[in-house]
JSON list of C-alpha atoms in Angstrom, two decimals:
[
{"chain": "A", "resi": 1, "resn": "ASP", "atom": "CA", "xyz": [-17.81, 48.06, -5.92]},
{"chain": "A", "resi": 2, "resn": "ALA", "atom": "CA", "xyz": [-15.24, 50.67, -5.01]},
{"chain": "A", "resi": 3, "resn": "LYS", "atom": "CA", "xyz": [-13.05, 49.75, -2.04]},
{"chain": "A", "resi": 4, "resn": "THR", "atom": "CA", "xyz": [-13.24, 53.17, -0.43]},
{"chain": "A", "resi": 5, "resn": "THR", "atom": "CA", "xyz": [-15.17, 54.71, 2.44]},
{"chain": "A", "resi": 6, "resn": "GLN", "atom": "CA", "xyz": [-15.92, 58.43, 2.62]},
{"chain": "A", "resi": 7, "resn": "PRO", "atom": "CA", "xyz": [-18.18, 60.55, 4.80]},
{"chain": "A", "resi": 8, "resn": "THR", "atom": "CA", "xyz": [-21.47, 61.29, 3.14]},
{"chain": "A", "resi": 9, "resn": "SER", "atom": "CA", "xyz": [-21.24, 65.04, 3.55]},
{"chain": "A", "resi": 10, "resn": "MET", "atom": "CA", "xyz": [-19.08, 67.84, 4.94]},
{"chain": "A", "resi": 11, "resn": "ASP", "atom": "CA", "xyz": [-19.30, 71.58, 5.32]},
{"chain": "A", "resi": 12, "resn": "CYS", "atom": "CA", "xyz": [-16.44, 74.04, 5.08]},
{"chain": "A", "resi": 13, "resn": "ALA", "atom": "CA", "xyz": [-16.30, 77.80, 5.56]},
{"chain": "A", "resi": 14, "resn": "GLU", "atom": "CA", "xyz": [-15.25, 79.81, 2.55]},
{"chain": "A", "resi": 15, "resn": "GLY", "atom": "CA", "xyz": [-11.54, 80.61, 2.63]},
{"chain": "A", "resi": 16, "resn": "ARG", "atom": "CA", "xyz": [-10.72, 77.82, 5.02]},
{"chain": "A", "resi": 17, "resn": "ALA", "atom": "CA", "xyz": [-9.01, 74.56, 4.17]},
{"chain": "A", "resi": 18, "resn": "ALA", "atom": "CA", "xyz": [-11.28, 71.66, 3.31]},
{"chain": "A", "resi": 19, "resn": "ASN", "atom": "CA", "xyz": [-9.94, 68.28, 4.39]},
{"chain": "A", "resi": 20, "resn": "LEU", "atom": "CA", "xyz": [-11.75, 65.33, 2.84]},
{"chain": "A", "resi": 21, "resn": "PRO", "atom": "CA", "xyz": [-10.86, 61.91, 4.25]},
{"chain": "A", "resi": 22, "resn": "CYS", "atom": "CA", "xyz": [-10.97, 58.55, 2.52]},
{"chain": "A", "resi": 23, "resn": "ASN", "atom": "CA", "xyz": [-10.38, 55.06, 3.87]},
{"chain": "A", "resi": 24, "resn": "HIS", "atom": "CA", "xyz": [-9.03, 52.39, 1.54]},
{"chain": "A", "resi": 25, "resn": "SER", "atom": "CA", "xyz": [-7.81, 49.76, 3.97]},
{"chain": "A", "resi": 26, "resn": "THR", "atom": "CA", "xyz": [-7.65, 46.95, 1.39]},
{"chain": "A", "resi": 27, "resn": "ILE", "atom": "CA", "xyz": [-5.62, 48.84, -1.17]},
{"chain": "A", "resi": 28, "resn": "SER", "atom": "CA", "xyz": [-2.93, 46.75, -2.80]},
{"chain": "A", "resi": 29, "resn": "GLY", "atom": "CA", "xyz": [0.62, 47.79, -3.47]},
{"chain": "A", "resi": 30, "resn": "ASN", "atom": "CA", "xyz": [0.19, 48.79, -7.08]},
{"chain": "A", "resi": 31, "resn": "GLU", "atom": "CA", "xyz": [-3.15, 50.58, -6.80]},
{"chain": "A", "resi": 32, "resn": "TYR", "atom": "CA", "xyz": [-3.29, 54.33, -7.12]},
{"chain": "A", "resi": 33, "resn": "VAL", "atom": "CA", "xyz": [-5.64, 56.63, -5.20]},
{"chain": "A", "resi": 34, "resn": "TYR", "atom": "CA", "xyz": [-7.56, 59.05, -7.40]},
{"chain": "A", "resi": 35, "resn": "TRP", "atom": "CA", "xyz": [-9.74, 61.99, -6.53]},
{"chain": "A", "resi": 36, "resn": "TYR", "atom": "CA", "xyz": [-12.43, 63.44, -8.77]},
{"chain": "A", "resi": 37, "resn": "ARG", "atom": "CA", "xyz": [-15.18, 65.91, -8.15]},
{"chain": "A", "resi": 38, "resn": "GLN", "atom": "CA", "xyz": [-18.56, 66.38, -9.73]},
{"chain": "A", "resi": 39, "resn": "ILE", "atom": "CA", "xyz": [-20.31, 69.69, -9.76]},
{"chain": "A", "resi": 40, "resn": "HIS", "atom": "CA", "xyz": [-24.05, 69.39, -10.11]},
{"chain": "A", "resi": 41, "resn": "SER", "atom": "CA", "xyz": [-25.21, 68.11, -13.52]},
{"chain": "A", "resi": 42, "resn": "GLN", "atom": "CA", "xyz": [-21.72, 67.98, -14.98]},
{"chain": "A", "resi": 43, "resn": "GLY", "atom": "CA", "xyz": [-19.29, 65.18, -15.71]},
{"chain": "A", "resi": 44, "resn": "PRO", "atom": "CA", "xyz": [-16.70, 64.37, -13.03]},
{"chain": "A", "resi": 45, "resn": "GLN", "atom": "CA", "xyz": [-13.46, 66.32, -13.12]},
{"chain": "A", "resi": 46, "resn": "TYR", "atom": "CA", "xyz": [-10.09, 64.82, -12.30]},
{"chain": "A", "resi": 47, "resn": "ILE", "atom": "CA", "xyz": [-8.33, 66.49, -9.35]},
{"chain": "A", "resi": 48, "resn": "ILE", "atom": "CA", "xyz": [-5.24, 64.54, -8.37]},
{"chain": "A", "resi": 49, "resn": "HIS", "atom": "CA", "xyz": [-3.86, 61.06, -7.89]},
{"chain": "A", "resi": 50, "resn": "GLY", "atom": "CA", "xyz": [-1.01, 59.38, -6.05]},
{"chain": "A", "resi": 51, "resn": "LEU", "atom": "CA", "xyz": [0.58, 56.07, -5.17]},
{"chain": "A", "resi": 52, "resn": "LYS", "atom": "CA", "xyz": [2.40, 56.55, -1.88]},
{"chain": "A", "resi": 53, "resn": "ASN", "atom": "CA", "xyz": [4.02, 59.96, -1.86]},
{"chain": "A", "resi": 54, "resn": "ASN", "atom": "CA", "xyz": [2.11, 63.12, -1.06]},
{"chain": "A", "resi": 55, "resn": "GLU", "atom": "CA", "xyz": [1.13, 65.05, -4.16]},
{"chain": "A", "resi": 56, "resn": "THR", "atom": "CA", "xyz": [0.27, 68.67, -4.85]},
{"chain": "A", "resi": 57, "resn": "ASN", "atom": "CA", "xyz": [-1.02, 70.46, -7.90]},
{"chain": "A", "resi": 58, "resn": "GLU", "atom": "CA", "xyz": [-2.76, 73.73, -8.65]},
{"chain": "A", "resi": 59, "resn": "MET", "atom": "CA", "xyz": [-6.07, 72.38, -7.41]},
{"chain": "A", "resi": 60, "resn": "ALA", "atom": "CA", "xyz": [-5.30, 70.42, -4.27]},
{"chain": "A", "resi": 61, "resn": "SER", "atom": "CA", "xyz": [-2.95, 68.38, -2.15]},
{"chain": "A", "resi": 62, "resn": "LEU", "atom": "CA", "xyz": [-3.17, 64.66, -1.53]},
{"chain": "A", "resi": 63, "resn": "ILE", "atom": "CA", "xyz": [-1.82, 63.23, 1.70]},
{"chain": "A", "resi": 64, "resn": "ILE", "atom": "CA", "xyz": [-1.48, 59.43, 1.78]},
{"chain": "A", "resi": 65, "resn": "THR", "atom": "CA", "xyz": [-0.68, 57.72, 5.07]},
{"chain": "A", "resi": 66, "resn": "GLU", "atom": "CA", "xyz": [2.47, 55.66, 5.29]},
{"chain": "A", "resi": 67, "resn": "ASP", "atom": "CA", "xyz": [0.49, 52.39, 5.41]},
{"chain": "A", "resi": 68, "resn": "ARG", "atom": "CA", "xyz": [-1.61, 53.65, 2.45]},
{"chain": "A", "resi": 69, "resn": "LYS", "atom": "CA", "xyz": [-4.83, 52.66, 4.17]},
{"chain": "A", "resi": 70, "resn": "SER", "atom": "CA", "xyz": [-6.22, 56.17, 4.09]},
{"chain": "A", "resi": 71, "resn": "SER", "atom": "CA", "xyz": [-5.74, 59.49, 2.40]},
{"chain": "A", "resi": 72, "resn": "THR", "atom": "CA", "xyz": [-6.90, 63.08, 2.68]},
{"chain": "A", "resi": 73, "resn": "LEU", "atom": "CA", "xyz": [-7.64, 65.53, -0.07]},
{"chain": "A", "resi": 74, "resn": "ILE", "atom": "CA", "xyz": [-6.91, 69.10, 0.94]},
{"chain": "A", "resi": 75, "resn": "LEU", "atom": "CA", "xyz": [-8.37, 72.14, -0.76]},
{"chain": "A", "resi": 76, "resn": "PRO", "atom": "CA", "xyz": [-6.23, 74.85, 0.83]},
{"chain": "A", "resi": 77, "resn": "HIS", "atom": "CA", "xyz": [-8.61, 77.79, 0.45]},
{"chain": "A", "resi": 78, "resn": "ALA", "atom": "CA", "xyz": [-12.12, 76.59, -0.32]},
{"chain": "A", "resi": 79, "resn": "THR", "atom": "CA", "xyz": [-14.33, 78.78, -2.48]},
{"chain": "A", "resi": 80, "resn": "LEU", "atom": "CA", "xyz": [-18.04, 78.56, -3.22]},
{"chain": "A", "resi": 81, "resn": "ARG", "atom": "CA", "xyz": [-17.17, 77.02, -6.58]},
{"chain": "A", "resi": 82, "resn": "ASP", "atom": "CA", "xyz": [-15.62, 74.06, -4.76]},
{"chain": "A", "resi": 83, "resn": "THR", "atom": "CA", "xyz": [-19.07, 72.91, -3.66]},
{"chain": "A", "resi": 84, "resn": "ALA", "atom": "CA", "xyz": [-19.36, 69.48, -5.27]},
{"chain": "A", "resi": 85, "resn": "VAL", "atom": "CA", "xyz": [-19.36, 65.75, -4.66]},
{"chain": "A", "resi": 86, "resn": "TYR", "atom": "CA", "xyz": [-15.81, 64.49, -4.19]},
{"chain": "A", "resi": 87, "resn": "TYR", "atom": "CA", "xyz": [-15.00, 60.91, -5.12]},
{"chain": "A", "resi": 88, "resn": "CYS", "atom": "CA", "xyz": [-12.05, 58.94, -3.83]},
{"chain": "A", "resi": 89, "resn": "ILE", "atom": "CA", "xyz": [-11.41, 55.83, -5.89]},
{"chain": "A", "resi": 90, "resn": "VAL", "atom": "CA", "xyz": [-8.80, 53.15, -6.33]},
{"chain": "A", "resi": 91, "resn": "ARG", "atom": "CA", "xyz": [-8.34, 50.70, -9.13]},
{"chain": "A", "resi": 92, "resn": "VAL", "atom": "CA", "xyz": [-10.54, 47.73, -8.35]},
{"chain": "A", "resi": 93, "resn": "GLY", "atom": "CA", "xyz": [-10.53, 44.07, -9.30]},
{"chain": "A", "resi": 94, "resn": "THR", "atom": "CA", "xyz": [-8.13, 41.87, -11.16]},
{"chain": "A", "resi": 95, "resn": "GLY", "atom": "CA", "xyz": [-8.58, 43.75, -14.42]},
{"chain": "A", "resi": 96, "resn": "ALA", "atom": "CA", "xyz": [-6.50, 46.83, -15.00]},
{"chain": "A", "resi": 97, "resn": "ASN", "atom": "CA", "xyz": [-9.22, 48.61, -16.85]},
{"chain": "A", "resi": 98, "resn": "ASN", "atom": "CA", "xyz": [-12.36, 48.95, -14.77]},
{"chain": "A", "resi": 99, "resn": "LEU", "atom": "CA", "xyz": [-12.83, 52.17, -12.84]},
{"chain": "A", "resi": 100, "resn": "PHE", "atom": "CA", "xyz": [-15.38, 52.23, -10.04]},
{"chain": "A", "resi": 101, "resn": "PHE", "atom": "CA", "xyz": [-16.75, 55.22, -8.17]},
{"chain": "A", "resi": 102, "resn": "GLY", "atom": "CA", "xyz": [-18.37, 55.14, -4.74]},
{"chain": "A", "resi": 103, "resn": "THR", "atom": "CA", "xyz": [-20.99, 57.58, -3.52]},
{"chain": "A", "resi": 104, "resn": "GLY", "atom": "CA", "xyz": [-18.48, 60.28, -2.58]},
{"chain": "A", "resi": 105, "resn": "THR", "atom": "CA", "xyz": [-18.56, 63.15, -0.11]},
{"chain": "A", "resi": 106, "resn": "ARG", "atom": "CA", "xyz": [-20.84, 66.07, -0.74]},
{"chain": "A", "resi": 107, "resn": "LEU", "atom": "CA", "xyz": [-18.80, 69.15, 0.22]},
{"chain": "A", "resi": 108, "resn": "THR", "atom": "CA", "xyz": [-20.72, 72.34, 0.81]},
{"chain": "A", "resi": 109, "resn": "VAL", "atom": "CA", "xyz": [-18.68, 75.52, 1.08]},
{"chain": "A", "resi": 110, "resn": "ILE", "atom": "CA", "xyz": [-20.50, 78.02, 3.22]},
{"chain": "A", "resi": 111, "resn": "PRO", "atom": "CA", "xyz": [-20.09, 81.78, 2.69]},
{"chain": "B", "resi": 1, "resn": "SER", "atom": "CA", "xyz": [-5.32, 68.04, -27.22]},
{"chain": "B", "resi": 2, "resn": "GLN", "atom": "CA", "xyz": [-7.81, 65.34, -26.41]},
{"chain": "B", "resi": 3, "resn": "THR", "atom": "CA", "xyz": [-11.54, 66.01, -26.34]},
{"chain": "B", "resi": 4, "resn": "ILE", "atom": "CA", "xyz": [-14.58, 63.89, -25.69]},
{"chain": "B", "resi": 5, "resn": "HIS", "atom": "CA", "xyz": [-17.95, 64.51, -27.26]},
{"chain": "B", "resi": 6, "resn": "GLN", "atom": "CA", "xyz": [-21.19, 63.08, -25.97]},
{"chain": "B", "resi": 7, "resn": "TRP", "atom": "CA", "xyz": [-24.65, 63.69, -27.33]},
{"chain": "B", "resi": 8, "resn": "PRO", "atom": "CA", "xyz": [-27.43, 64.50, -27.00]},
{"chain": "B", "resi": 9, "resn": "ALA", "atom": "CA", "xyz": [-27.29, 66.55, -23.80]},
{"chain": "B", "resi": 10, "resn": "THR", "atom": "CA", "xyz": [-30.88, 65.78, -22.88]},
{"chain": "B", "resi": 11, "resn": "LEU", "atom": "CA", "xyz": [-33.33, 63.20, -24.13]},
{"chain": "B", "resi": 12, "resn": "VAL", "atom": "CA", "xyz": [-36.92, 62.33, -23.32]},
{"chain": "B", "resi": 13, "resn": "GLN", "atom": "CA", "xyz": [-38.05, 58.95, -24.58]},
{"chain": "B", "resi": 14, "resn": "PRO", "atom": "CA", "xyz": [-41.23, 56.90, -24.09]},
{"chain": "B", "resi": 15, "resn": "VAL", "atom": "CA", "xyz": [-41.16, 53.51, -22.41]},
{"chain": "B", "resi": 16, "resn": "GLY", "atom": "CA", "xyz": [-40.50, 50.77, -24.92]},
{"chain": "B", "resi": 17, "resn": "SER", "atom": "CA", "xyz": [-38.67, 52.98, -27.40]},
{"chain": "B", "resi": 18, "resn": "PRO", "atom": "CA", "xyz": [-35.09, 52.31, -28.51]},
{"chain": "B", "resi": 19, "resn": "LEU", "atom": "CA", "xyz": [-32.05, 54.24, -27.35]},
{"chain": "B", "resi": 20, "resn": "SER", "atom": "CA", "xyz": [-28.75, 55.18, -28.90]},
{"chain": "B", "resi": 21, "resn": "LEU", "atom": "CA", "xyz": [-26.25, 57.43, -27.16]},
{"chain": "B", "resi": 22, "resn": "GLU", "atom": "CA", "xyz": [-22.97, 58.18, -28.87]},
{"chain": "B", "resi": 23, "resn": "CYS", "atom": "CA", "xyz": [-19.60, 59.15, -27.50]},
{"chain": "B", "resi": 24, "resn": "THR", "atom": "CA", "xyz": [-16.51, 60.01, -29.52]},
{"chain": "B", "resi": 25, "resn": "VAL", "atom": "CA", "xyz": [-13.00, 60.87, -28.48]},
{"chain": "B", "resi": 26, "resn": "GLU", "atom": "CA", "xyz": [-10.52, 62.98, -30.42]},
{"chain": "B", "resi": 27, "resn": "GLY", "atom": "CA", "xyz": [-6.80, 63.42, -30.10]},
{"chain": "B", "resi": 28, "resn": "THR", "atom": "CA", "xyz": [-5.88, 59.99, -28.79]},
{"chain": "B", "resi": 29, "resn": "SER", "atom": "CA", "xyz": [-5.75, 56.44, -30.03]},
{"chain": "B", "resi": 30, "resn": "ASN", "atom": "CA", "xyz": [-6.71, 53.13, -28.45]},
{"chain": "B", "resi": 31, "resn": "PRO", "atom": "CA", "xyz": [-8.30, 54.70, -25.38]},
{"chain": "B", "resi": 32, "resn": "ASN", "atom": "CA", "xyz": [-10.13, 52.78, -22.69]},
{"chain": "B", "resi": 33, "resn": "LEU", "atom": "CA", "xyz": [-13.78, 53.87, -22.92]},
{"chain": "B", "resi": 34, "resn": "TYR", "atom": "CA", "xyz": [-16.45, 53.79, -20.24]},
{"chain": "B", "resi": 35, "resn": "TRP", "atom": "CA", "xyz": [-20.20, 54.27, -19.84]},
{"chain": "B", "resi": 36, "resn": "TYR", "atom": "CA", "xyz": [-21.57, 55.25, -16.43]},
{"chain": "B", "resi": 37, "resn": "ARG", "atom": "CA", "xyz": [-25.06, 55.93, -15.18]},
{"chain": "B", "resi": 38, "resn": "GLN", "atom": "CA", "xyz": [-25.99, 58.17, -12.30]},
{"chain": "B", "resi": 39, "resn": "ALA", "atom": "CA", "xyz": [-29.48, 58.02, -10.87]},
{"chain": "B", "resi": 40, "resn": "ALA", "atom": "CA", "xyz": [-30.80, 61.18, -9.21]},
{"chain": "B", "resi": 41, "resn": "GLY", "atom": "CA", "xyz": [-28.86, 61.86, -5.99]},
{"chain": "B", "resi": 42, "resn": "ARG", "atom": "CA", "xyz": [-26.78, 58.72, -6.35]},
{"chain": "B", "resi": 43, "resn": "GLY", "atom": "CA", "xyz": [-23.19, 57.84, -7.19]},
{"chain": "B", "resi": 44, "resn": "LEU", "atom": "CA", "xyz": [-21.73, 56.78, -10.51]},
{"chain": "B", "resi": 45, "resn": "GLN", "atom": "CA", "xyz": [-22.46, 53.23, -11.59]},
{"chain": "B", "resi": 46, "resn": "LEU", "atom": "CA", "xyz": [-20.08, 51.69, -14.10]},
{"chain": "B", "resi": 47, "resn": "LEU", "atom": "CA", "xyz": [-22.11, 50.03, -16.87]},
{"chain": "B", "resi": 48, "resn": "PHE", "atom": "CA", "xyz": [-19.61, 49.07, -19.56]},
{"chain": "B", "resi": 49, "resn": "TYR", "atom": "CA", "xyz": [-16.00, 49.52, -20.43]},
{"chain": "B", "resi": 50, "resn": "SER", "atom": "CA", "xyz": [-13.99, 48.74, -23.54]},
{"chain": "B", "resi": 51, "resn": "VAL", "atom": "CA", "xyz": [-10.29, 48.29, -24.10]},
{"chain": "B", "resi": 52, "resn": "GLY", "atom": "CA", "xyz": [-10.50, 48.06, -27.90]},
{"chain": "B", "resi": 53, "resn": "ILE", "atom": "CA", "xyz": [-12.70, 47.80, -30.98]},
{"chain": "B", "resi": 54, "resn": "GLY", "atom": "CA", "xyz": [-15.39, 45.20, -30.48]},
{"chain": "B", "resi": 55, "resn": "GLN", "atom": "CA", "xyz": [-14.26, 44.47, -26.90]},
{"chain": "B", "resi": 56, "resn": "ILE", "atom": "CA", "xyz": [-16.98, 45.20, -24.36]},
{"chain": "B", "resi": 57, "resn": "SER", "atom": "CA", "xyz": [-17.07, 44.31, -20.68]},
{"chain": "B", "resi": 58, "resn": "SER", "atom": "CA", "xyz": [-20.37, 44.57, -18.86]},
{"chain": "B", "resi": 59, "resn": "GLU", "atom": "CA", "xyz": [-20.35, 45.33, -15.16]},
{"chain": "B", "resi": 60, "resn": "VAL", "atom": "CA", "xyz": [-24.07, 45.20, -14.44]},
{"chain": "B", "resi": 61, "resn": "PRO", "atom": "CA", "xyz": [-26.72, 42.98, -16.09]},
{"chain": "B", "resi": 62, "resn": "GLN", "atom": "CA", "xyz": [-29.37, 45.25, -17.47]},
{"chain": "B", "resi": 63, "resn": "ASN", "atom": "CA", "xyz": [-31.54, 46.39, -20.30]},
{"chain": "B", "resi": 64, "resn": "LEU", "atom": "CA", "xyz": [-28.65, 48.14, -22.03]},
{"chain": "B", "resi": 65, "resn": "SER", "atom": "CA", "xyz": [-25.87, 47.15, -24.39]},
{"chain": "B", "resi": 66, "resn": "ALA", "atom": "CA", "xyz": [-22.72, 48.83, -25.65]},
{"chain": "B", "resi": 67, "resn": "SER", "atom": "CA", "xyz": [-20.73, 48.66, -28.84]},
{"chain": "B", "resi": 68, "resn": "ARG", "atom": "CA", "xyz": [-17.43, 50.02, -30.08]},
{"chain": "B", "resi": 69, "resn": "PRO", "atom": "CA", "xyz": [-17.49, 49.98, -33.87]},
{"chain": "B", "resi": 70, "resn": "GLN", "atom": "CA", "xyz": [-14.46, 52.25, -34.18]},
{"chain": "B", "resi": 71, "resn": "ASP", "atom": "CA", "xyz": [-11.44, 52.94, -32.00]},
{"chain": "B", "resi": 72, "resn": "ARG", "atom": "CA", "xyz": [-12.75, 56.26, -30.68]},
{"chain": "B", "resi": 73, "resn": "GLN", "atom": "CA", "xyz": [-16.48, 55.65, -30.81]},
{"chain": "B", "resi": 74, "resn": "PHE", "atom": "CA", "xyz": [-18.54, 54.14, -28.01]},
{"chain": "B", "resi": 75, "resn": "ILE", "atom": "CA", "xyz": [-22.28, 53.62, -28.30]},
{"chain": "B", "resi": 76, "resn": "LEU", "atom": "CA", "xyz": [-24.82, 52.84, -25.58]},
{"chain": "B", "resi": 77, "resn": "SER", "atom": "CA", "xyz": [-28.04, 51.24, -26.78]},
{"chain": "B", "resi": 78, "resn": "SER", "atom": "CA", "xyz": [-31.29, 49.74, -25.71]},
{"chain": "B", "resi": 79, "resn": "LYS", "atom": "CA", "xyz": [-33.97, 47.98, -27.75]},
{"chain": "B", "resi": 80, "resn": "LYS", "atom": "CA", "xyz": [-36.77, 48.87, -25.33]},
{"chain": "B", "resi": 81, "resn": "LEU", "atom": "CA", "xyz": [-36.38, 51.47, -22.63]},
{"chain": "B", "resi": 82, "resn": "LEU", "atom": "CA", "xyz": [-37.73, 51.00, -19.13]},
{"chain": "B", "resi": 83, "resn": "LEU", "atom": "CA", "xyz": [-38.70, 53.70, -16.66]},
{"chain": "B", "resi": 84, "resn": "SER", "atom": "CA", "xyz": [-35.76, 52.60, -14.52]},
{"chain": "B", "resi": 85, "resn": "ASP", "atom": "CA", "xyz": [-33.36, 53.49, -17.34]},
{"chain": "B", "resi": 86, "resn": "SER", "atom": "CA", "xyz": [-33.83, 57.18, -16.56]},
{"chain": "B", "resi": 87, "resn": "GLY", "atom": "CA", "xyz": [-30.68, 58.85, -15.33]},
{"chain": "B", "resi": 88, "resn": "PHE", "atom": "CA", "xyz": [-27.60, 60.82, -16.17]},
{"chain": "B", "resi": 89, "resn": "TYR", "atom": "CA", "xyz": [-25.33, 58.89, -18.55]},
{"chain": "B", "resi": 90, "resn": "LEU", "atom": "CA", "xyz": [-21.66, 59.71, -18.72]},
{"chain": "B", "resi": 91, "resn": "CYS", "atom": "CA", "xyz": [-19.00, 58.60, -21.14]},
{"chain": "B", "resi": 92, "resn": "ALA", "atom": "CA", "xyz": [-15.34, 58.66, -20.14]},
{"chain": "B", "resi": 93, "resn": "TRP", "atom": "CA", "xyz": [-11.96, 57.75, -21.57]},
{"chain": "B", "resi": 94, "resn": "ARG", "atom": "CA", "xyz": [-8.47, 57.24, -20.33]},
{"chain": "B", "resi": 95, "resn": "GLY", "atom": "CA", "xyz": [-5.23, 56.43, -22.08]},
{"chain": "B", "resi": 96, "resn": "ARG", "atom": "CA", "xyz": [-3.86, 53.69, -19.85]},
{"chain": "B", "resi": 97, "resn": "PRO", "atom": "CA", "xyz": [-4.65, 52.08, -16.51]},
{"chain": "B", "resi": 98, "resn": "ASN", "atom": "CA", "xyz": [-3.47, 54.23, -13.63]},
{"chain": "B", "resi": 99, "resn": "THR", "atom": "CA", "xyz": [-3.95, 57.44, -15.51]},
{"chain": "B", "resi": 100, "resn": "GLU", "atom": "CA", "xyz": [-6.75, 59.90, -14.99]},
{"chain": "B", "resi": 101, "resn": "ALA", "atom": "CA", "xyz": [-10.09, 59.55, -16.75]},
{"chain": "B", "resi": 102, "resn": "PHE", "atom": "CA", "xyz": [-11.78, 62.35, -18.67]},
{"chain": "B", "resi": 103, "resn": "PHE", "atom": "CA", "xyz": [-15.53, 62.63, -18.77]},
{"chain": "B", "resi": 104, "resn": "GLY", "atom": "CA", "xyz": [-18.02, 63.97, -21.25]},
{"chain": "B", "resi": 105, "resn": "GLN", "atom": "CA", "xyz": [-20.69, 66.39, -20.17]},
{"chain": "B", "resi": 106, "resn": "GLY", "atom": "CA", "xyz": [-23.31, 63.69, -19.94]},
{"chain": "B", "resi": 107, "resn": "THR", "atom": "CA", "xyz": [-26.76, 62.92, -21.31]},
{"chain": "B", "resi": 108, "resn": "ARG", "atom": "CA", "xyz": [-29.77, 63.33, -19.08]},
{"chain": "B", "resi": 109, "resn": "LEU", "atom": "CA", "xyz": [-32.26, 60.66, -20.12]},
{"chain": "B", "resi": 110, "resn": "THR", "atom": "CA", "xyz": [-35.85, 60.75, -18.94]},
{"chain": "B", "resi": 111, "resn": "VAL", "atom": "CA", "xyz": [-38.02, 57.79, -19.80]},
{"chain": "B", "resi": 112, "resn": "VAL", "atom": "CA", "xyz": [-41.71, 58.61, -19.63]}
]
């Protein structure tokens, strides 16, 4: 199973920043943190990933704590189209190839 | 550019019938390939992954099997479907560990 813990659901007002937390206290030194989102009835979409430095792209920012035990995905100006389930995952297990998802956080952007 | 194709988009099958879902990837070689299942309102469950032709790793014992007859082709099968096999099946690929994965649009399977 995925070694991450996320809140089950969150709400965010449209136009405000959405901050989605993730705990990964057992992450090892060479494991990356990935974020995906899944809009209803579609395949998951990659958002961003990082190792230890904060990352930013056109979709979001990823803030990783110095001890790497938690991270936060930030959607700077949430829109209604950002309503989705957001998954935080890390590489799991001794194999380099499996890719596990948890249950994610259901973000609802409210008009 | 790379693309992933998964079909059919929806499927209704009777209990006890066979299943074959196909996934193909274009624009890359030697990808890692994955099959996931998502039950209604639940998270993604990793079923199988493959690092090369004929190499299949199963994550969950079940009524399903997977095969990779060609480098960019991944097939999910069952000899006899169960009601519990209903769900949303997703195929994904990625080029190397620690890179992002790309998902197909999924197949919604209903076993009746």
